[in-house]
């Protein structure tokens, strides 16, 4: 067993882990951060995406011991303390950027990473930016719209893409 | 899926890393970014006794200018390579190919050195290292040695790294003169592995192609140079016809495999098309 200490969603946790423990399992099973899900378990789908020291990574492809000393942010840690949704969460909700919702935590974490790097991505840049995240329901249309709406909100512009399909 | 148990060692210097590998027992694996190794361990295709994690070896990370060459630390991540100003200026082909590797999240963890040491025939960076005549600096119990890229890739997933050796950094010579570059890749959507890809660097002089260097991805168990096409382009007119004609010999000397993505003869066709496109773009035509 190896002692690891990491800050997850603002709280520091110190635990003994087996070196083979994947970060996603540590988050879910030891820390109860079940908002982060395991999708494909083969590093393809991106459902398990979290931020490690501010960068999006697939937590099924990181060992918990590699995150020792790091700051981890999961989907559970991005809303404001009063429950106000993060602009990307809000945009996925408003644009209905989901159907079953399983890919959503990873989609949102990858999108936040993309928008930090590219605050005003084109349709193609959004699709390329989230190429590491698979959605088997939506055909990505509303996901792309959501990311672009969030981009507008984060940069303070009023531009809002038109919505189609079911709305909340 | 969970990897089989292993001992975990996390050195902080190259010296410690070499020592940890030496002391790691019969079956020791070196982990760089882990983006190929962890999936393989999860599937239990690999179950090493010891993992030596290079993640905290700070001296292996970053890019420095050594005059006629850039030196890229083996632990420099793909994301760092893509945004590095020195690489943008002196080794654009490396950045262009790295942008096509896997996806955003994987590029945050995966490393330049890890991709070279893993030596997957469908990986993008070995062919680039080969085309640019890179040199790989490896450290072992007996000290350091330098291996040219042309001797580094030995076979499928096999390199010239000897037991106990660690890839430390990669020297990429700067291209002197009027060079254009292009990485042309053919792959399935949402699967970033190259079915075939071509890395081209072309130097133009007075309306002619003075020199072309062409590296091929996934046209055999190791990356290859398209030597026949390079020879045909040397001194050729910088014109579409001359490039198209030279590209027809791009499959010479290759031995592509047949798999679920493509048959060998299809790869032989693809490599000609992609070589034509890559050289055309690199030559600014």
Coordinates of C-alpha atoms in Angstrom, one line a residue:
Chain A
X1 CA 0.0 0.0 0.0
X2 CA 1.1 3.5 -0.8
X3 CA 0.0 6.6 1.0
X4 CA -1.4 9.3 -1.3
X5 CA -2.7 12.7 -0.5
X6 CA -4.7 14.7 -3.0
X7 CA -7.1 17.6 -3.0
X8 CA -10.4 16.7 -4.6
X9 CA -13.0 19.3 -5.2
X10 CA -11.3 21.5 -2.6
X11 CA -11.0 18.9 0.1
X12 CA -7.7 17.2 1.0
X13 CA -7.9 13.4 1.3
X14 CA -5.1 11.1 2.5
X15 CA -5.5 7.4 2.0
X16 CA -3.5 4.2 1.6
X17 CA -4.0 2.8 -1.9
X18 CA -2.7 -0.2 -3.8
X19 CA -0.5 1.2 -6.6
X20 CA -2.7 -0.5 -9.2
X21 CA -5.8 1.5 -8.1
X22 CA -7.0 3.6 -11.0
X23 CA -7.8 7.2 -10.1
X24 CA -11.4 6.8 -11.2
X25 CA -11.9 3.9 -8.8
X26 CA -10.2 5.8 -6.0
X27 CA -12.5 8.8 -6.6
X28 CA -15.6 6.7 -6.8
X29 CA -15.0 3.9 -4.2
X30 CA -12.8 5.5 -1.6
X31 CA -13.9 9.1 -1.8
X32 CA -17.5 8.7 -2.9
X33 CA -17.2 10.9 -6.0
X34 CA -19.6 8.9 -8.0
X35 CA -20.4 11.8 -10.3
X36 CA -17.4 10.7 -12.3
X37 CA -18.4 7.5 -14.1
X38 CA -16.6 4.6 -15.8
X39 CA -17.8 4.2 -19.4
X40 CA -15.7 2.1 -21.7
X41 CA -12.9 1.1 -19.4
X42 CA -10.6 1.2 -22.4
X43 CA -9.4 4.8 -22.5
X44 CA -11.7 5.6 -25.4
X45 CA -14.9 7.2 -24.3
X46 CA -13.8 10.0 -21.9
X47 CA -16.8 9.6 -19.6
X48 CA -14.4 9.4 -16.6
X49 CA -12.7 12.8 -17.5
X50 CA -11.6 14.9 -14.5
X51 CA -9.2 17.7 -14.2
X52 CA -5.7 16.9 -12.8
X53 CA -4.0 20.1 -11.8
X54 CA -6.3 22.0 -14.1
X55 CA -6.0 19.7 -17.1
X56 CA -8.5 17.2 -18.5
X57 CA -7.4 13.6 -18.2
X58 CA -9.1 10.2 -18.4
X59 CA -9.1 9.1 -14.8
X60 CA -9.3 5.4 -15.9
X61 CA -5.9 5.9 -17.5
X62 CA -4.2 7.5 -14.5
X63 CA -3.1 5.6 -11.4
X64 CA -4.2 7.1 -8.0
X65 CA -0.6 7.1 -7.0
X66 CA 0.2 9.3 -9.9
X67 CA -2.2 11.9 -8.6
X68 CA -0.4 12.0 -5.3
X69 CA 0.0 15.7 -4.3
X70 CA -2.2 16.9 -7.1
X71 CA -5.4 18.9 -7.2
X72 CA -8.3 17.0 -8.8
X73 CA -11.6 18.5 -9.9
X74 CA -14.5 16.3 -10.7
X75 CA -17.9 17.1 -12.1
X76 CA -19.1 17.4 -8.5
X77 CA -16.7 20.3 -7.8
X78 CA -17.5 22.8 -10.6
X79 CA -20.8 24.3 -9.5
X80 CA -20.7 27.3 -7.1
X81 CA -21.0 26.4 -3.4
X82 CA -24.6 27.7 -3.4
X83 CA -25.5 25.2 -6.1
X84 CA -25.4 27.7 -9.1
X85 CA -24.4 25.6 -12.1
X86 CA -21.1 26.2 -13.9
X87 CA -21.8 27.9 -17.2
X88 CA -20.9 24.8 -19.1
X89 CA -23.3 22.7 -16.9
X90 CA -26.0 25.3 -17.4
X91 CA -25.5 25.3 -21.2
X92 CA -25.7 21.5 -21.4
X93 CA -28.9 21.7 -19.5
X94 CA -30.4 24.6 -21.5
X95 CA -29.3 23.2 -24.9
X96 CA -30.2 19.7 -23.9
X97 CA -26.7 18.5 -24.7
X98 CA -27.6 15.0 -23.6
X99 CA -30.0 12.2 -23.8
X100 CA -29.1 9.4 -21.4
X101 CA -26.6 11.6 -19.6
X102 CA -23.9 9.0 -19.1
X103 CA -21.2 10.8 -21.1
X104 CA -22.2 14.2 -19.7
X105 CA -19.7 14.5 -16.8
X106 CA -16.8 13.8 -19.1
X107 CA -18.2 16.0 -21.9
X108 CA -18.5 18.9 -19.5
X109 CA -15.0 18.4 -18.0
X110 CA -13.4 18.1 -21.5
X111 CA -15.4 21.2 -22.7
X112 CA -14.2 23.3 -19.8
X113 CA -10.6 22.3 -20.7
X114 CA -11.2 23.2 -24.4
X115 CA -12.8 26.6 -23.6
X116 CA -9.8 27.5 -21.4
X117 CA -7.6 27.0 -24.4
X118 CA -9.9 28.3 -27.0
X119 CA -12.6 30.7 -25.6
X120 CA -14.5 31.0 -28.9
X121 CA -14.3 27.6 -30.8
X122 CA -15.9 27.1 -34.2
X123 CA -18.3 24.1 -34.7
X124 CA -15.3 22.1 -36.0
X125 CA -13.0 23.1 -33.2
X126 CA -15.6 22.0 -30.7
X127 CA -15.9 18.6 -32.4
X128 CA -12.2 18.2 -32.5
X129 CA -11.8 19.5 -29.0
X130 CA -14.1 16.8 -27.6
X131 CA -12.9 14.0 -29.9
X132 CA -11.8 12.1 -26.8
X133 CA -15.4 11.9 -25.6
X134 CA -18.0 9.6 -27.1
X135 CA -21.8 10.1 -26.9
X136 CA -23.9 7.3 -28.3
X137 CA -27.2 9.2 -28.1
X138 CA -27.2 12.7 -29.3
X139 CA -25.2 12.8 -32.6
X140 CA -23.3 15.7 -30.9
X141 CA -25.5 18.5 -32.4
X142 CA -26.8 19.8 -29.1
X143 CA -23.5 19.2 -27.3
X144 CA -21.7 21.4 -29.8
X145 CA -24.4 24.1 -29.3
X146 CA -24.1 23.8 -25.6
X147 CA -20.3 24.3 -25.7
X148 CA -20.7 27.3 -27.9
X149 CA -23.4 28.8 -25.7
X150 CA -21.1 28.3 -22.7
X151 CA -18.3 30.0 -24.6
X152 CA -20.5 33.0 -25.2
X153 CA -21.5 33.1 -21.5
X154 CA -18.0 32.7 -20.3
X155 CA -16.6 35.4 -22.5
X156 CA -19.5 37.7 -21.6
X157 CA -21.0 37.9 -25.1
X158 CA -24.7 37.6 -25.8
X159 CA -24.4 35.4 -28.8
X160 CA -26.5 32.3 -28.3
X161 CA -26.9 29.6 -30.9
X162 CA -30.4 28.6 -31.9
X163 CA -31.7 25.6 -30.2
X164 CA -33.5 22.7 -31.7
X165 CA -35.1 19.5 -30.4
X166 CA -36.4 18.9 -26.9
X167 CA -35.9 21.6 -24.4
X168 CA -35.9 21.5 -20.7
Chain B
X1 CA -10.7 -3.9 -15.3
X2 CA -7.9 -3.5 -12.8
X3 CA -4.2 -4.1 -13.4
X4 CA -2.5 -6.9 -11.6
X5 CA -0.6 -5.9 -8.5
X6 CA 2.9 -4.4 -8.9
X7 CA 5.6 -2.6 -6.9
X8 CA 5.6 1.1 -7.6
X9 CA 8.7 3.3 -7.6
X10 CA 8.8 7.0 -8.3
X11 CA 12.3 8.4 -8.9
X12 CA 13.0 12.1 -9.1
X13 CA 16.3 12.0 -11.1
X14 CA 17.5 10.1 -14.2
X15 CA 20.2 8.5 -12.0
X16 CA 17.5 7.3 -9.5
X17 CA 15.4 6.1 -12.4
X18 CA 18.3 4.0 -13.9
X19 CA 18.9 2.6 -10.4
X20 CA 15.2 1.8 -9.8
X21 CA 15.1 0.0 -13.1
X22 CA 18.2 -2.0 -12.2
X23 CA 16.7 -3.0 -8.9
X24 CA 13.2 -3.6 -10.2
X25 CA 13.5 -7.4 -10.6
X26 CA 13.0 -9.6 -13.6
X27 CA 10.0 -7.9 -15.1
X28 CA 10.2 -4.1 -14.7
X29 CA 8.3 -1.7 -16.8
X30 CA 9.1 2.0 -17.2
X31 CA 6.1 4.3 -17.2
X32 CA 6.1 7.7 -18.9
X33 CA 2.6 9.1 -19.3
X34 CA 1.1 5.7 -19.0
X35 CA -1.4 6.2 -21.9
X36 CA -0.4 3.0 -23.6
X37 CA 0.9 1.1 -20.7
X38 CA -2.1 1.5 -18.3
X39 CA -4.6 0.3 -20.9
X40 CA -2.4 -2.7 -21.7
X41 CA -2.0 -3.5 -17.9
X42 CA -5.8 -3.1 -17.4
X43 CA -6.3 -5.8 -20.0
X44 CA -3.6 -7.8 -18.2
X45 CA -1.7 -8.1 -21.5
X46 CA 1.2 -6.8 -19.3
X47 CA 1.6 -7.6 -15.7
X48 CA 4.9 -6.2 -14.7
X49 CA 6.4 -6.9 -11.3
X50 CA 7.6 -3.3 -10.9
X51 CA 6.6 0.0 -12.4
X52 CA 9.2 2.8 -12.4
X53 CA 7.1 6.0 -12.9
X54 CA 9.2 8.8 -14.5
X55 CA 6.4 11.3 -13.8
X56 CA 8.4 13.2 -11.2
X57 CA 11.8 13.3 -13.1
X58 CA 11.7 17.0 -13.7
X59 CA 15.0 17.1 -15.7
X60 CA 13.4 14.9 -18.4
X61 CA 10.7 17.5 -19.1
X62 CA 10.9 20.5 -21.4
X63 CA 12.5 21.7 -24.6
X64 CA 15.8 23.5 -24.9
X65 CA 17.8 25.1 -27.7
X66 CA 21.2 23.7 -28.3
X67 CA 22.2 25.8 -31.4
X68 CA 21.8 23.4 -34.3
X69 CA 19.3 21.1 -32.6
X70 CA 16.4 21.2 -30.2
X71 CA 16.5 18.8 -27.3
X72 CA 13.1 17.5 -26.2
X73 CA 13.0 15.8 -22.8
X74 CA 11.4 12.4 -23.1
X75 CA 8.8 13.3 -20.5
X76 CA 7.6 16.4 -22.3
X77 CA 3.9 15.8 -22.8
X78 CA 2.2 15.9 -26.2
X79 CA 0.2 19.0 -25.0
X80 CA 3.5 20.7 -24.1
X81 CA 5.0 19.8 -27.4
X82 CA 2.1 21.3 -29.3
X83 CA 2.3 24.7 -27.6
X84 CA 6.1 24.9 -27.3
X85 CA 7.5 28.0 -29.1
X86 CA 10.9 26.5 -29.9
X87 CA 9.2 23.5 -31.5
X88 CA 6.8 25.8 -33.4
X89 CA 9.8 27.6 -34.8
X90 CA 12.4 24.8 -35.5
X91 CA 10.5 21.5 -35.6
X92 CA 7.0 22.3 -36.8
X93 CA 6.6 18.8 -38.2
X94 CA 6.8 17.4 -34.7
X95 CA 4.0 19.7 -33.5
X96 CA 1.9 19.0 -36.6
X97 CA 2.1 15.3 -36.1
X98 CA 1.6 15.5 -32.3
X99 CA -1.7 17.4 -32.8
X100 CA -3.1 14.3 -34.5
X101 CA -2.1 12.0 -31.7
X102 CA -5.1 10.5 -29.8
X103 CA -7.3 13.1 -28.1
X104 CA -7.1 16.1 -25.8
X105 CA -7.0 14.2 -22.6
X106 CA -4.5 11.6 -23.8
X107 CA -2.2 14.4 -25.1
X108 CA -2.2 15.9 -21.6
X109 CA -0.6 12.8 -20.1
X110 CA 1.1 11.0 -23.0
X111 CA 4.7 12.0 -23.7
X112 CA 7.0 12.4 -26.7
X113 CA 9.6 9.9 -25.3
X114 CA 6.9 7.4 -24.2
X115 CA 5.5 7.3 -27.7
X116 CA 8.9 6.7 -29.2
X117 CA 9.9 4.1 -26.7
X118 CA 6.6 2.3 -27.1
X119 CA 7.3 2.1 -30.9
X120 CA 3.8 1.3 -32.0
X121 CA 3.9 1.0 -35.8
X122 CA 0.6 3.0 -36.0
X123 CA 2.0 5.7 -33.6
X124 CA 2.7 9.0 -35.3
X125 CA 5.9 10.3 -33.8
X126 CA 8.4 7.5 -34.7
X127 CA 8.1 8.3 -38.4
X128 CA 8.6 12.0 -37.7
X129 CA 11.7 11.3 -35.6
X130 CA 13.0 9.2 -38.4
X131 CA 12.3 11.8 -41.1
X132 CA 14.0 14.5 -39.1
X133 CA 17.1 12.3 -38.4
X134 CA 16.5 12.7 -34.6
X135 CA 18.9 11.2 -32.1
X136 CA 17.8 9.5 -29.0
X137 CA 19.8 9.8 -25.8
X138 CA 19.5 6.9 -23.5
X139 CA 20.9 6.4 -20.0
X140 CA 21.8 3.0 -18.5
X141 CA 24.0 1.6 -15.8
X142 CA 27.1 2.1 -18.0
X143 CA 26.3 5.8 -18.6
X144 CA 24.7 7.6 -21.6
X145 CA 24.7 6.8 -25.3
X146 CA 23.1 8.3 -28.4
X147 CA 21.2 6.2 -30.9
X148 CA 20.1 7.6 -34.3
X149 CA 16.4 7.2 -35.1
X150 CA 17.4 5.0 -38.0
X151 CA 18.8 2.4 -35.6
X152 CA 16.3 3.0 -32.7
X153 CA 13.3 1.3 -34.2
X154 CA 14.1 -2.4 -34.4
X155 CA 10.8 -4.3 -34.8
X156 CA 7.2 -4.2 -33.8
X157 CA 7.0 -2.5 -30.3
X158 CA 10.8 -3.1 -30.1
X159 CA 13.5 -0.6 -29.9
X160 CA 17.3 -0.5 -29.4
X161 CA 16.8 0.3 -25.7
X162 CA 18.7 -2.4 -23.8
X163 CA 17.6 -3.9 -20.6
X164 CA 18.1 -1.3 -17.8
X165 CA 18.1 1.7 -20.2
X166 CA 15.9 4.7 -20.0
X167 CA 15.2 7.1 -22.9
X168 CA 16.1 10.5 -21.5
X169 CA 15.9 13.0 -24.3
X170 CA 15.6 13.4 -28.1
X171 CA 17.8 15.7 -30.2
X172 CA 16.0 17.0 -33.2
X173 CA 18.3 18.8 -35.6
X174 CA 16.9 22.1 -36.8
X175 CA 16.1 22.3 -40.5
X176 CA 18.4 24.9 -42.1
X177 CA 17.2 26.6 -45.2
X178 CA 13.8 27.0 -46.8
X179 CA 11.9 23.9 -45.6
X180 CA 8.2 23.2 -45.7
X181 CA 6.7 20.3 -43.7
X182 CA 3.5 18.3 -43.6
X183 CA 2.1 15.4 -41.7
X184 CA -0.6 13.7 -43.8
X185 CA -2.6 11.1 -41.9
X186 CA -5.4 8.8 -42.8
X187 CA -7.5 7.3 -39.9
X188 CA -10.9 6.4 -38.9
X189 CA -13.0 9.0 -37.3
X190 CA -12.8 8.9 -33.4
X191 CA -9.9 6.5 -33.7
X192 CA -6.8 8.5 -34.0
X193 CA -4.5 5.6 -34.8
X194 CA -3.0 6.0 -38.3
X195 CA -4.0 3.5 -40.9
X196 CA -1.2 5.0 -42.8
X197 CA 0.5 8.4 -42.4
X198 CA 3.3 10.3 -44.1
X199 CA 5.7 12.8 -42.6
X200 CA 7.3 15.0 -45.2
X201 CA 9.9 17.8 -45.0
X202 CA 10.9 19.4 -48.3
X203 CA 13.6 22.0 -49.0
X204 CA 13.0 24.2 -52.1
X205 CA 15.7 26.0 -53.9
X206 CA 15.3 28.0 -57.2
X207 CA 12.1 26.4 -58.2
X208 CA 13.4 22.9 -57.6
X209 CA 13.2 20.4 -54.7
X210 CA 16.7 20.3 -53.3
X211 CA 15.9 17.7 -50.7
X212 CA 13.0 15.7 -49.4
X213 CA 12.7 13.6 -46.3
X214 CA 9.8 11.3 -46.0
X215 CA 8.9 9.2 -43.0
X216 CA 6.1 6.5 -43.2
X217 CA 3.8 5.5 -40.4
X218 CA 2.3 2.0 -40.3
X219 CA 3.9 0.7 -43.5
X220 CA 5.7 -2.1 -41.7
X221 CA 6.6 -3.2 -38.2
X222 CA 8.8 -0.1 -37.8
X223 CA 8.6 3.4 -39.2
X224 CA 10.3 3.7 -42.6
X225 CA 11.8 6.3 -44.9
X226 CA 10.4 6.4 -48.5
X227 CA 13.9 6.3 -49.9
X228 CA 13.0 5.8 -53.5
X229 CA 10.6 8.8 -53.5
X230 CA 13.2 10.9 -51.7
X231 CA 15.8 10.0 -54.4
X232 CA 13.3 10.8 -57.2
X233 CA 12.5 14.2 -55.7
X234 CA 16.1 15.2 -55.2
X235 CA 16.7 17.9 -57.8
X236 CA 13.2 17.5 -59.3
X237 CA 11.1 20.4 -60.4
X238 CA 8.9 21.7 -57.7
X239 CA 5.8 20.9 -59.8
X240 CA 2.7 18.7 -59.3
X241 CA 3.6 16.3 -62.0
X242 CA 7.1 15.6 -60.7
X243 CA 5.8 15.1 -57.2
X244 CA 3.0 12.8 -58.4
X245 CA 5.5 10.7 -60.3
X246 CA 7.9 10.5 -57.4
X247 CA 5.1 9.5 -55.0
X248 CA 4.4 6.4 -57.0
X249 CA 7.4 4.7 -55.6
X250 CA 6.5 5.5 -52.0
X251 CA 5.5 1.9 -51.2
X252 CA 8.9 0.5 -52.4
X253 CA 10.6 -1.4 -49.7
X254 CA 7.7 -1.3 -47.3
X255 CA 5.9 -4.3 -45.7
X256 CA 2.6 -3.2 -44.4
X257 CA 0.3 -5.6 -42.5
X258 CA -3.2 -6.5 -43.2
X259 CA -5.7 -6.0 -40.3
X260 CA -9.3 -5.0 -39.6
X261 CA -8.7 -1.5 -40.8
X262 CA -7.0 -2.2 -44.1
X263 CA -5.4 -4.8 -46.3
X264 CA -1.7 -4.5 -47.2
X265 CA -2.4 -3.6 -50.8
X266 CA -4.7 -0.9 -49.8
X267 CA -2.0 0.6 -47.5
X268 CA 0.4 0.4 -50.4
X269 CA -2.1 2.5 -52.4
X270 CA -2.8 4.9 -49.5
X271 CA 0.9 5.6 -48.9
X272 CA 1.3 6.8 -52.5
X273 CA -1.7 9.1 -52.3
X274 CA -0.6 10.5 -48.9
X275 CA 3.0 11.0 -50.0
X276 CA 1.8 13.0 -53.0
X277 CA -0.4 15.1 -50.7
X278 CA 2.2 15.6 -48.0
X279 CA 5.1 16.5 -50.4
X280 CA 2.8 18.8 -52.4
X281 CA 1.8 20.7 -49.3
X282 CA 5.3 20.7 -47.9
X283 CA 6.7 22.1 -51.1
X284 CA 4.1 24.8 -51.1
X285 CA 2.5 23.7 -54.4

